[in-house]
Amino acid sequence: MRMRKREFAAVLLLGGLLGFGVAVCRNFLPGLAFAQEKEKVGGIFAPPGTSETGPVTPPPNDPPFKGKIGRTISESTPDWPPLARAPKDAPNVLFIVLDDVGYAALGCYGSPVCQTPHMDKLAKNGVRYNNFHTTALCSPSRSCFLTGRNHHSNAMGCITEGSRGFPGYNGRVPLSHGMLSEMLTPFGWAAFAIGKWHLTPNEDMNLGANRKWWPLGRGFDRFYGFLGGETDQWYPWLTYDNHFVKAPKTPKEGYHNVPDLTDKAKEFIADSKQVAPERPFFLYYCPGACHAPHHVPTEWIAKYKGKFDAGWDDYREKALANQIKMGICPPGTKLSPRDPEVPVWATLDQQQKELFAHEMEVFAAYLEYVDHYIGELVGFLDEIGDLDNTLIITVSDNGASPEGGPSGSFNENLFFNNAPQTVAQNLKHLKEWGGPSTYPHYSWGWAHATNTPFRRWKREVARGGISDLCIVHWPKGIKAKDAIREQFTHAIDLVPTVLDVLKVKMPVSINGVAQAQIEGVSFASTFDNAKIKIPREAQYFEMLGTRSIYLDGWRAYAPWEQFGTQITPKDVDTAKWMLFNINEDFSESEDIAAKHPDKLTEMKQLWFAQASKYKVLPLDASGVERLAAPRPQMSGPRTKYVYYQGTGEVEAANAADVRNRTFSITADVEIPKDGAEGVLLACGGSFGGYSFFVKDGKLVYSHNYLGLAEYKVVSKEKIPTGKLALRMDFQVTGKPDFKIGKGAPGTVRLSINGKQVGQGDIPVTCPIAFGLSGDGLCCGKDTVSAVSADYDGSEFPFTARIYRVVVDIGNDQPKMPKTPERD
């Protein structure tokens, strides 16, 4: 059929306009590279600063059909669209991400006591890096591990729970910063995420969310683990793919989260291999250990009895000696100055020594327990014949944690509420430390020790917070064995290193979104070359107001202690910086700022240039009060929240905020003739929260104050049958004191169909957080762990009909707490 003149002219005009548009872009936008080859899959836009066009994933157009279509099937020839297949013999990739594990915690990094034979074996048959760095905090480091970009570039300047409404801090990794999963799956790799995620904004951790920021929304094929920053390892809040699930067993039945996660990792790999044996995988394995709570079976704890009685000072000295002997630290390395907040072990009394030694026994047992299951996972790869061709990179997300404070804590949630953590409290829980009735964290003296030879710890950009273990194991690709590498490397380098090894180009566009430039560099060239230099720019660091900058062995550092939590413009201008030459002083034992003022000035100016480039500003030194900061919600402002029986758990950040305010709970129910019992509404768990329930025929309201005390008000009368309105009113009677971890007190009134049936006082409430373990709000049951001892070990489901439960928070909007937050 001939084309009409008018149609032909329109085509010419359209073609001319398109040609003109391309010419304009080529002439006036030189940073944009255009695909030239018709048959070659190429990108439209190249990342800034690159000259080579990468692939578009998925390709913008379906490939042309090369078969034949006749009138019937007998006259036709099929041509199938190609399936994504990785190159033959392409390696698997396994990231093992430890949590809060200090530089000197593993045996292969100098620990004189902790037993980690399986990770030590990876080191013996691979390469260890002694100059690897992270961001000093969980979510920020993990965003770097998966994207190859800096944490502020990723909008992850803090953990997701501490997000702020600024570009570098809003907690949503931009789609322009594709994750390794999104880069590899279009080219034939399977991608599985196991364990801790911590890259979903709190406001999206609910079943009403669109899942864009969940693992399956960022390129992973399967996920089993927990979305938040930590979980109770005995009673975890688990997510399977895109929905929440219960743990398959209870602690009494032998359940612990780490073996469950490991079993799922093996299952995911096996599921893939039995269908497509040659298909490689990317496994992101993050057991959440050894982040608090330090939960481990008692038989593992018993192995370490008495092993830490010599204390943390002895540990530091022996660890450094081991590190120098094995080449982790250069000869002549000195211990950094002891932290003034950590007491000399010899000055402690016997009770303190007994408590603190046992805290570390539990931590070491937990670490060895995790190492055992890492061994199981690696052994499984060996069993199926995949170990030799699996690139395994083992890292920690930051240095050891000080969040247990000077005494440690039987309940880490005390820290998140600014509540005192005392020796007397802890001694009451000493025998069950590490078990289901505790949520423990060790003393920061052990963080100081396991970060040997460096200063400070997690949350600060001293080397104790940012210098971390990194072990690379790949028998088929690395000839070196039991080798140490001294090149400066960073969390942002993992992605470019993997892409380099796999010979995969960084996609220029992912799912229609143009990709920002990778900010890390590959260190694959160092696998078998100890001397090669890695070309890189300066590397900045910032966390919670602490700042540092690294360049060519020099490091400048502005510590936290000089300005506390409320950093001011004056602090920025007058901050005292320290200066170190790591080439000569590996542990930063001596501040040489006074000797090199010009170098210090240069480094400070460089930090501000990097801060501007990577969205670091504004500086914010606040800590736990960020947990109570207002954040965007899926719905607009409201004073009433309605919940329904049989629905999934609502993460606390999305639930009705009842902290430090007057509120009411009304449950519309129908009670049968034989009565009913169970939870009407609960939020939180065994270490902080509230529950409204029916027990022994009576109405009960319970507030669990941080695992320290349970305050209950019980109705005087039993609940009748029929349709009822069961109500609890909480009237605030005083102000909260955030400085000492005390939430607002109040009077509770219980009523049935408008008639008051009980009254009592709650002297203190949880001021800031019911916990970060995922114990959210539930209607008709209490999932994860139990708020009240009245039904401990059970979800205590309500045995009758609940039509709805309404929480009315009125207009009593609490002010955001401003609390001092010093270690």
mmCIF file of N, CA and C in Angstrom, residues 183-275:
data_model
loop_
_atom_site.group_PDB
_atom_site.id
_atom_site.type_symbol
_atom_site.label_atom_id
_atom_site.label_comp_id
_atom_site.label_asym_id
_atom_site.label_seq_id
_atom_site.Cartn_x
_atom_site.Cartn_y
_atom_site.Cartn_z
ATOM 1 N N MET A 183 21.638 -4.426 39.158
ATOM 2 C CA MET A 183 22.626 -4.439 38.085
ATOM 3 C C MET A 183 22.856 -5.843 37.524
ATOM 4 N N LEU A 184 22.733 -6.869 38.382
ATOM 5 C CA LEU A 184 23.122 -8.231 37.970
ATOM 6 C C LEU A 184 21.976 -9.082 37.447
ATOM 7 N N THR A 185 20.785 -8.932 38.025
ATOM 8 C CA THR A 185 19.703 -9.836 37.603
ATOM 9 C C THR A 185 19.347 -9.715 36.119
ATOM 10 N N PRO A 186 19.427 -8.532 35.493
ATOM 11 C CA PRO A 186 19.125 -8.495 34.057
ATOM 12 C C PRO A 186 20.122 -9.256 33.204
ATOM 13 N N PHE A 187 21.284 -9.600 33.784
ATOM 14 C CA PHE A 187 22.315 -10.305 33.019
ATOM 15 C C PHE A 187 22.434 -11.765 33.419
ATOM 16 N N GLY A 188 21.419 -12.265 34.147
ATOM 17 C CA GLY A 188 21.359 -13.697 34.368
ATOM 18 C C GLY A 188 21.658 -14.173 35.770
ATOM 19 N N TRP A 189 22.072 -13.292 36.672
ATOM 20 C CA TRP A 189 22.310 -13.704 38.057
ATOM 21 C C TRP A 189 20.986 -13.748 38.819
ATOM 22 N N ALA A 190 20.817 -14.727 39.693
ATOM 23 C CA ALA A 190 19.742 -14.688 40.678
ATOM 24 C C ALA A 190 20.214 -13.799 41.830
ATOM 25 N N ALA A 191 19.283 -13.229 42.584
ATOM 26 C CA ALA A 191 19.671 -12.346 43.688
ATOM 27 C C ALA A 191 18.780 -12.623 44.897
ATOM 28 N N PHE A 192 19.426 -12.955 46.015
ATOM 29 C CA PHE A 192 18.715 -13.280 47.244
ATOM 30 C C PHE A 192 19.236 -12.401 48.382
ATOM 31 N N ALA A 193 18.329 -11.897 49.197
ATOM 32 C CA ALA A 193 18.709 -11.148 50.396
ATOM 33 C C ALA A 193 18.221 -11.927 51.613
ATOM 34 N N ILE A 194 19.123 -12.100 52.567
ATOM 35 C CA ILE A 194 18.828 -12.875 53.774
ATOM 36 C C ILE A 194 19.218 -12.053 55.003
ATOM 37 N N GLY A 195 18.284 -11.959 55.963
ATOM 38 C CA GLY A 195 18.609 -11.329 57.238
ATOM 39 C C GLY A 195 18.279 -9.857 57.291
ATOM 40 N N LYS A 196 19.191 -9.089 57.861
ATOM 41 C CA LYS A 196 18.939 -7.674 58.115
ATOM 42 C C LYS A 196 18.960 -6.868 56.826
ATOM 43 N N TRP A 197 17.935 -6.031 56.639
ATOM 44 C CA TRP A 197 17.833 -5.155 55.475
ATOM 45 C C TRP A 197 18.180 -3.723 55.876
ATOM 46 N N HIS A 198 17.334 -3.092 56.657
ATOM 47 C CA HIS A 198 17.597 -1.770 57.245
ATOM 48 C C HIS A 198 17.786 -0.668 56.200
ATOM 49 N N LEU A 199 17.133 -0.827 55.049
ATOM 50 C CA LEU A 199 17.202 0.199 54.008
ATOM 51 C C LEU A 199 15.798 0.623 53.552
ATOM 52 N N THR A 200 14.803 0.273 54.350
ATOM 53 C CA THR A 200 13.429 0.703 54.092
ATOM 54 C C THR A 200 13.066 1.789 55.093
ATOM 55 N N PRO A 201 12.574 2.940 54.639
ATOM 56 C CA PRO A 201 12.149 3.971 55.589
ATOM 57 C C PRO A 201 11.091 3.419 56.543
ATOM 58 N N ASN A 202 11.142 3.851 57.800
ATOM 59 C CA ASN A 202 10.192 3.337 58.787
ATOM 60 C C ASN A 202 8.741 3.491 58.345
ATOM 61 N N GLU A 203 8.451 4.622 57.709
ATOM 62 C CA GLU A 203 7.071 4.872 57.307
ATOM 63 C C GLU A 203 6.601 3.923 56.211
ATOM 64 N N ASP A 204 7.531 3.173 55.595
ATOM 65 C CA ASP A 204 7.175 2.198 54.560
ATOM 66 C C ASP A 204 7.244 0.757 55.050
ATOM 67 N N MET A 205 7.512 0.550 56.330
ATOM 68 C CA MET A 205 7.580 -0.811 56.858
ATOM 69 C C MET A 205 6.203 -1.237 57.353
ATOM 70 N N ASN A 206 5.281 -1.357 56.414
ATOM 71 C CA ASN A 206 3.928 -1.771 56.744
ATOM 72 C C ASN A 206 3.313 -2.440 55.520
ATOM 73 N N LEU A 207 2.242 -3.180 55.739
ATOM 74 C CA LEU A 207 1.640 -3.939 54.645
ATOM 75 C C LEU A 207 0.818 -3.077 53.701
ATOM 76 N N GLY A 208 0.679 -1.798 54.012
ATOM 77 C CA GLY A 208 0.025 -0.888 53.091
ATOM 78 C C GLY A 208 0.989 -0.180 52.167
ATOM 79 N N ALA A 209 2.281 -0.411 52.347
ATOM 80 C CA ALA A 209 3.302 0.249 51.535
ATOM 81 C C ALA A 209 3.361 -0.356 50.137
ATOM 82 N N ASN A 210 3.959 0.396 49.193
ATOM 83 C CA ASN A 210 4.017 -0.110 47.815
ATOM 84 C C ASN A 210 5.221 -1.010 47.559
ATOM 85 N N ARG A 211 6.045 -1.236 48.556
ATOM 86 C CA ARG A 211 7.182 -2.167 48.501
ATOM 87 C C ARG A 211 8.332 -1.691 47.609
ATOM 88 N N LYS A 212 8.277 -0.468 47.119
ATOM 89 C CA LYS A 212 9.363 0.007 46.259
ATOM 90 C C LYS A 212 10.696 -0.003 47.000
ATOM 91 N N TRP A 213 10.651 0.224 48.309
ATOM 92 C CA TRP A 213 11.892 0.322 49.080
ATOM 93 C C TRP A 213 12.182 -0.957 49.860
ATOM 94 N N TRP A 214 11.412 -2.013 49.591
ATOM 95 C CA TRP A 214 11.683 -3.326 50.175
ATOM 96 C C TRP A 214 12.678 -4.059 49.255
ATOM 97 N N PRO A 215 13.288 -5.145 49.725
ATOM 98 C CA PRO A 215 14.301 -5.832 48.897
ATOM 99 C C PRO A 215 13.816 -6.228 47.506
ATOM 100 N N LEU A 216 12.588 -6.754 47.395
ATOM 101 C CA LEU A 216 12.104 -7.164 46.075
ATOM 102 C C LEU A 216 11.820 -5.972 45.183
ATOM 103 N N GLY A 217 11.658 -4.800 45.772
ATOM 104 C CA GLY A 217 11.503 -3.589 44.985
ATOM 105 C C GLY A 217 12.824 -3.045 44.476
ATOM 106 N N ARG A 218 13.939 -3.588 45.002
ATOM 107 C CA ARG A 218 15.267 -3.138 44.584
ATOM 108 C C ARG A 218 16.069 -4.264 43.938
ATOM 109 N N GLY A 219 15.374 -5.113 43.208
ATOM 110 C CA GLY A 219 16.057 -6.056 42.327
ATOM 111 C C GLY A 219 16.299 -7.441 42.870
ATOM 112 N N PHE A 220 16.025 -7.687 44.160
ATOM 113 C CA PHE A 220 16.216 -9.037 44.685
ATOM 114 C C PHE A 220 15.033 -9.918 44.292
ATOM 115 N N ASP A 221 15.324 -11.173 43.967
ATOM 116 C CA ASP A 221 14.288 -12.116 43.587
ATOM 117 C C ASP A 221 13.548 -12.654 44.802
ATOM 118 N N ARG A 222 14.282 -12.824 45.915
ATOM 119 C CA ARG A 222 13.683 -13.392 47.122
ATOM 120 C C ARG A 222 14.308 -12.739 48.348
ATOM 121 N N PHE A 223 13.514 -12.711 49.425
ATOM 122 C CA PHE A 223 13.993 -12.125 50.687
ATOM 123 C C PHE A 223 13.407 -12.897 51.856
ATOM 124 N N TYR A 224 14.258 -13.134 52.860
ATOM 125 C CA TYR A 224 13.791 -13.691 54.126
ATOM 126 C C TYR A 224 14.652 -13.065 55.210
ATOM 127 N N GLY A 225 14.012 -12.330 56.093
ATOM 128 C CA GLY A 225 14.779 -11.671 57.133
ATOM 129 C C GLY A 225 13.939 -10.643 57.850
ATOM 130 N N PHE A 226 14.580 -9.538 58.251
ATOM 131 C CA PHE A 226 13.864 -8.488 58.967
ATOM 132 C C PHE A 226 14.208 -7.136 58.361
ATOM 133 N N LEU A 227 13.197 -6.289 58.262
ATOM 134 C CA LEU A 227 13.352 -5.024 57.548
ATOM 135 C C LEU A 227 14.091 -3.971 58.361
ATOM 136 N N GLY A 228 14.013 -4.028 59.677
ATOM 137 C CA GLY A 228 14.576 -2.984 60.523
ATOM 138 C C GLY A 228 16.037 -3.182 60.857
ATOM 139 N N GLY A 229 16.495 -2.419 61.859
ATOM 140 C CA GLY A 229 17.912 -2.407 62.207
ATOM 141 C C GLY A 229 18.329 -3.522 63.133
ATOM 142 N N GLU A 230 17.380 -4.120 63.847
ATOM 143 C CA GLU A 230 17.686 -5.219 64.747
ATOM 144 C C GLU A 230 16.410 -6.000 64.987
ATOM 145 N N THR A 231 16.568 -7.174 65.557
ATOM 146 C CA THR A 231 15.390 -7.955 65.924
ATOM 147 C C THR A 231 15.746 -8.855 67.085
ATOM 148 N N ASP A 232 14.754 -9.254 67.831
ATOM 149 C CA ASP A 232 14.925 -10.247 68.876
ATOM 150 C C ASP A 232 15.272 -11.563 68.194
ATOM 151 N N GLN A 233 16.452 -12.100 68.489
ATOM 152 C CA GLN A 233 16.878 -13.320 67.788
ATOM 153 C C GLN A 233 16.102 -14.553 68.247
ATOM 154 N N TRP A 234 15.432 -14.452 69.400
ATOM 155 C CA TRP A 234 14.576 -15.550 69.849
ATOM 156 C C TRP A 234 13.148 -15.395 69.309
ATOM 157 N N TYR A 235 12.692 -14.144 69.223
ATOM 158 C CA TYR A 235 11.347 -13.846 68.741
ATOM 159 C C TYR A 235 11.431 -12.812 67.630
ATOM 160 N N PRO A 236 11.946 -13.163 66.466
ATOM 161 C CA PRO A 236 12.168 -12.166 65.414
ATOM 162 C C PRO A 236 10.876 -11.742 64.712
ATOM 163 N N TRP A 237 10.883 -10.500 64.250
ATOM 164 C CA TRP A 237 9.814 -10.011 63.382
ATOM 165 C C TRP A 237 10.281 -10.248 61.952
ATOM 166 N N LEU A 238 9.726 -11.269 61.308
ATOM 167 C CA LEU A 238 10.257 -11.742 60.035
ATOM 168 C C LEU A 238 9.400 -11.305 58.847
ATOM 169 N N THR A 239 10.085 -11.084 57.752
ATOM 170 C CA THR A 239 9.439 -10.789 56.471
ATOM 171 C C THR A 239 9.895 -11.832 55.457
ATOM 172 N N TYR A 240 8.938 -12.399 54.741
ATOM 173 C CA TYR A 240 9.237 -13.362 53.680
ATOM 174 C C TYR A 240 8.783 -12.724 52.372
ATOM 175 N N ASP A 241 9.727 -12.400 51.518
ATOM 176 C CA ASP A 241 9.440 -11.679 50.277
ATOM 177 C C ASP A 241 8.728 -10.360 50.606
ATOM 178 N N ASN A 242 7.430 -10.273 50.368
ATOM 179 C CA ASN A 242 6.714 -9.005 50.564
ATOM 180 C C ASN A 242 5.643 -9.060 51.642
ATOM 181 N N HIS A 243 5.745 -10.041 52.558
ATOM 182 C CA HIS A 243 4.757 -10.103 53.628
ATOM 183 C C HIS A 243 5.419 -10.573 54.915
ATOM 184 N N PHE A 244 4.759 -10.306 56.036
ATOM 185 C CA PHE A 244 5.281 -10.681 57.340
ATOM 186 C C PHE A 244 4.885 -12.120 57.667
ATOM 187 N N VAL A 245 5.778 -12.825 58.359
ATOM 188 C CA VAL A 245 5.512 -14.208 58.757
ATOM 189 C C VAL A 245 5.953 -14.440 60.194
ATOM 190 N N LYS A 246 5.403 -15.485 60.804
ATOM 191 C CA LYS A 246 5.824 -15.904 62.136
ATOM 192 C C LYS A 246 7.060 -16.794 62.029
ATOM 193 N N ALA A 247 7.875 -16.776 63.054
ATOM 194 C CA ALA A 247 8.981 -17.732 63.123
ATOM 195 C C ALA A 247 8.401 -19.145 63.147
ATOM 196 N N PRO A 248 9.068 -20.099 62.512
ATOM 197 C CA PRO A 248 8.500 -21.449 62.408
ATOM 198 C C PRO A 248 8.425 -22.214 63.724
ATOM 199 N N LYS A 249 9.198 -21.791 64.719
ATOM 200 C CA LYS A 249 9.183 -22.465 66.015
ATOM 201 C C LYS A 249 9.332 -21.424 67.122
ATOM 202 N N THR A 250 9.250 -21.861 68.355
ATOM 203 C CA THR A 250 9.484 -21.005 69.521
ATOM 204 C C THR A 250 10.851 -21.331 70.119
ATOM 205 N N PRO A 251 11.379 -20.462 70.978
ATOM 206 C CA PRO A 251 12.654 -20.787 71.640
ATOM 207 C C PRO A 251 12.593 -22.109 72.414
ATOM 208 N N LYS A 252 11.456 -22.398 73.020
ATOM 209 C CA LYS A 252 11.325 -23.656 73.760
ATOM 210 C C LYS A 252 11.443 -24.858 72.832
ATOM 211 N N GLU A 253 11.085 -24.649 71.577
ATOM 212 C CA GLU A 253 11.190 -25.722 70.577
ATOM 213 C C GLU A 253 12.544 -25.710 69.874
ATOM 214 N N GLY A 254 13.461 -24.845 70.339
ATOM 215 C CA GLY A 254 14.815 -24.823 69.800
ATOM 216 C C GLY A 254 15.068 -23.753 68.765
ATOM 217 N N TYR A 255 14.165 -22.763 68.664
ATOM 218 C CA TYR A 255 14.328 -21.756 67.617
ATOM 219 C C TYR A 255 15.366 -20.697 67.985
ATOM 220 N N HIS A 256 16.152 -20.308 66.990
ATOM 221 C CA HIS A 256 17.002 -19.115 67.014
ATOM 222 C C HIS A 256 17.053 -18.599 65.587
ATOM 223 N N ASN A 257 17.125 -17.292 65.433
ATOM 224 C CA ASN A 257 17.011 -16.684 64.114
ATOM 225 C C ASN A 257 18.161 -17.035 63.171
ATOM 226 N N VAL A 258 19.385 -17.109 63.687
ATOM 227 C CA VAL A 258 20.547 -17.292 62.811
ATOM 228 C C VAL A 258 20.503 -18.614 62.044
ATOM 229 N N PRO A 259 20.268 -19.762 62.686
ATOM 230 C CA PRO A 259 20.154 -20.991 61.883
ATOM 231 C C PRO A 259 18.972 -20.972 60.933
ATOM 232 N N ASP A 260 17.883 -20.307 61.325
ATOM 233 C CA ASP A 260 16.731 -20.190 60.428
ATOM 234 C C ASP A 260 17.111 -19.414 59.170
ATOM 235 N N LEU A 261 17.802 -18.290 59.337
ATOM 236 C CA LEU A 261 18.244 -17.497 58.191
ATOM 237 C C LEU A 261 19.178 -18.303 57.298
ATOM 238 N N THR A 262 20.079 -19.042 57.928
ATOM 239 C CA THR A 262 21.048 -19.826 57.155
ATOM 240 C C THR A 262 20.365 -20.929 56.362
ATOM 241 N N ASP A 263 19.388 -21.577 56.979
ATOM 242 C CA ASP A 263 18.627 -22.611 56.263
ATOM 243 C C ASP A 263 17.922 -22.018 55.044
ATOM 244 N N LYS A 264 17.365 -20.820 55.199
ATOM 245 C CA LYS A 264 16.681 -20.186 54.069
ATOM 246 C C LYS A 264 17.676 -19.820 52.974
ATOM 247 N N ALA A 265 18.872 -19.363 53.344
ATOM 248 C CA ALA A 265 19.890 -19.045 52.338
ATOM 249 C C ALA A 265 20.222 -20.279 51.516
ATOM 250 N N LYS A 266 20.425 -21.404 52.189
ATOM 251 C CA LYS A 266 20.723 -22.653 51.468
ATOM 252 C C LYS A 266 19.535 -23.092 50.615
ATOM 253 N N GLU A 267 18.335 -22.902 51.153
ATOM 254 C CA GLU A 267 17.131 -23.286 50.408
ATOM 255 C C GLU A 267 16.986 -22.461 49.130
ATOM 256 N N PHE A 268 17.216 -21.156 49.219
ATOM 257 C CA PHE A 268 17.087 -20.297 48.037
ATOM 258 C C PHE A 268 18.090 -20.703 46.957
ATOM 259 N N ILE A 269 19.327 -20.978 47.382
ATOM 260 C CA ILE A 269 20.349 -21.393 46.422
ATOM 261 C C ILE A 269 19.958 -22.727 45.782
ATOM 262 N N ALA A 270 19.520 -23.676 46.622
ATOM 263 C CA ALA A 270 19.157 -24.999 46.106
ATOM 264 C C ALA A 270 17.968 -24.914 45.152
ATOM 265 N N ASP A 271 16.981 -24.079 45.502
ATOM 266 C CA ASP A 271 15.821 -23.908 44.621
ATOM 267 C C ASP A 271 16.255 -23.457 43.226
ATOM 268 N N SER A 272 17.223 -22.556 43.191
ATOM 269 C CA SER A 272 17.701 -22.032 41.914
ATOM 270 C C SER A 272 18.545 -23.064 41.170
ATOM 271 N N LYS A 273 19.439 -23.718 41.889
ATOM 272 C CA LYS A 273 20.380 -24.634 41.250
ATOM 273 C C LYS A 273 19.700 -25.875 40.687
ATOM 274 N N GLN A 274 18.619 -26.324 41.332
ATOM 275 C CA GLN A 274 17.968 -27.535 40.811
ATOM 276 C C GLN A 274 17.181 -27.250 39.541
ATOM 277 N N VAL A 275 16.881 -25.984 39.296
ATOM 278 C CA VAL A 275 16.198 -25.602 38.058
ATOM 279 C C VAL A 275 17.205 -25.214 36.981
#
